[in-house]
Coordinates of C-alpha atoms in Angstrom, one line a residue:
S172 CA 7.1 26.1 -185.5
G173 CA 7.2 28.4 -188.5
L174 CA 3.5 29.0 -188.8
N175 CA 1.9 32.4 -189.5
Y176 CA -1.6 33.7 -188.4
E177 CA -3.2 31.9 -191.4
G178 CA -1.9 28.5 -190.2
C179 CA 0.6 28.4 -193.0
C180 CA 4.3 27.5 -192.9
V181 CA 6.3 30.5 -193.8
S182 CA 9.7 29.1 -192.6
Y183 CA 11.3 25.8 -191.8
S184 CA 12.3 24.6 -188.4
K185 CA 16.1 24.2 -187.9
Y186 CA 15.4 21.5 -185.4
Q187 CA 15.3 17.8 -186.4
L188 CA 12.3 16.4 -184.7
P189 CA 12.8 13.0 -183.0
F190 CA 10.5 10.2 -184.4
I191 CA 9.1 9.4 -181.0
R192 CA 7.5 12.9 -180.8
I193 CA 5.7 12.6 -184.1
K194 CA 2.1 11.6 -184.3
G195 CA 1.5 12.3 -188.0
Y196 CA 2.1 14.8 -190.8
S197 CA 0.4 16.7 -193.5
I198 CA 1.7 18.3 -196.7
Q199 CA 1.5 22.0 -197.5
T200 CA 1.6 23.0 -201.2
P201 CA 2.3 26.6 -202.2
Q202 CA -0.9 28.6 -202.6
D203 CA -2.5 31.9 -201.4
Y204 CA -0.7 32.8 -198.1
C205 CA 1.1 29.5 -197.9
D206 CA 4.0 30.4 -200.3
I207 CA 6.4 27.5 -199.6
P208 CA 6.1 23.8 -199.8
A209 CA 6.4 22.1 -196.4
V210 CA 5.9 18.9 -194.5
V211 CA 3.9 19.8 -191.3
F212 CA 4.7 17.3 -188.6
H213 CA 2.0 16.9 -185.9
T214 CA 3.6 16.2 -182.5
I215 CA 2.1 14.1 -179.6
K216 CA 1.8 17.4 -177.7
G217 CA -0.4 19.0 -180.4
K218 CA 2.2 21.2 -182.0
H219 CA 2.8 21.7 -185.7
I220 CA 6.4 21.8 -186.9
C221 CA 7.2 23.1 -190.4
A222 CA 9.9 21.2 -192.2
N223 CA 11.6 21.4 -195.6
P224 CA 10.4 18.4 -197.7
K225 CA 13.8 18.3 -199.4
D226 CA 15.7 17.6 -196.2
T227 CA 16.9 14.0 -195.7
W228 CA 15.8 13.8 -192.1
V229 CA 12.2 14.8 -193.2
E230 CA 12.1 12.0 -195.9
I231 CA 13.3 9.5 -193.2
R232 CA 10.6 10.6 -190.7
I233 CA 7.9 10.2 -193.4
Q234 CA 9.2 6.7 -194.2
Q235 CA 9.2 5.8 -190.5
L236 CA 5.6 6.9 -190.2
M237 CA 4.4 4.6 -193.1

């Protein structure tokens, strides 16, 4: 998932999450312990997956959710 004990993304998932597994997302901006920008996808199973906001697949998933 890429989350640390503070609930921050510290790395990006290498896995491209299928759209059907995504319930929503939030945006992490760099601050305090969260030192990288990230899109945090919320899955239907309650997991949080950290993704690189610059990756094309991430931009596509965000558009699909709108």
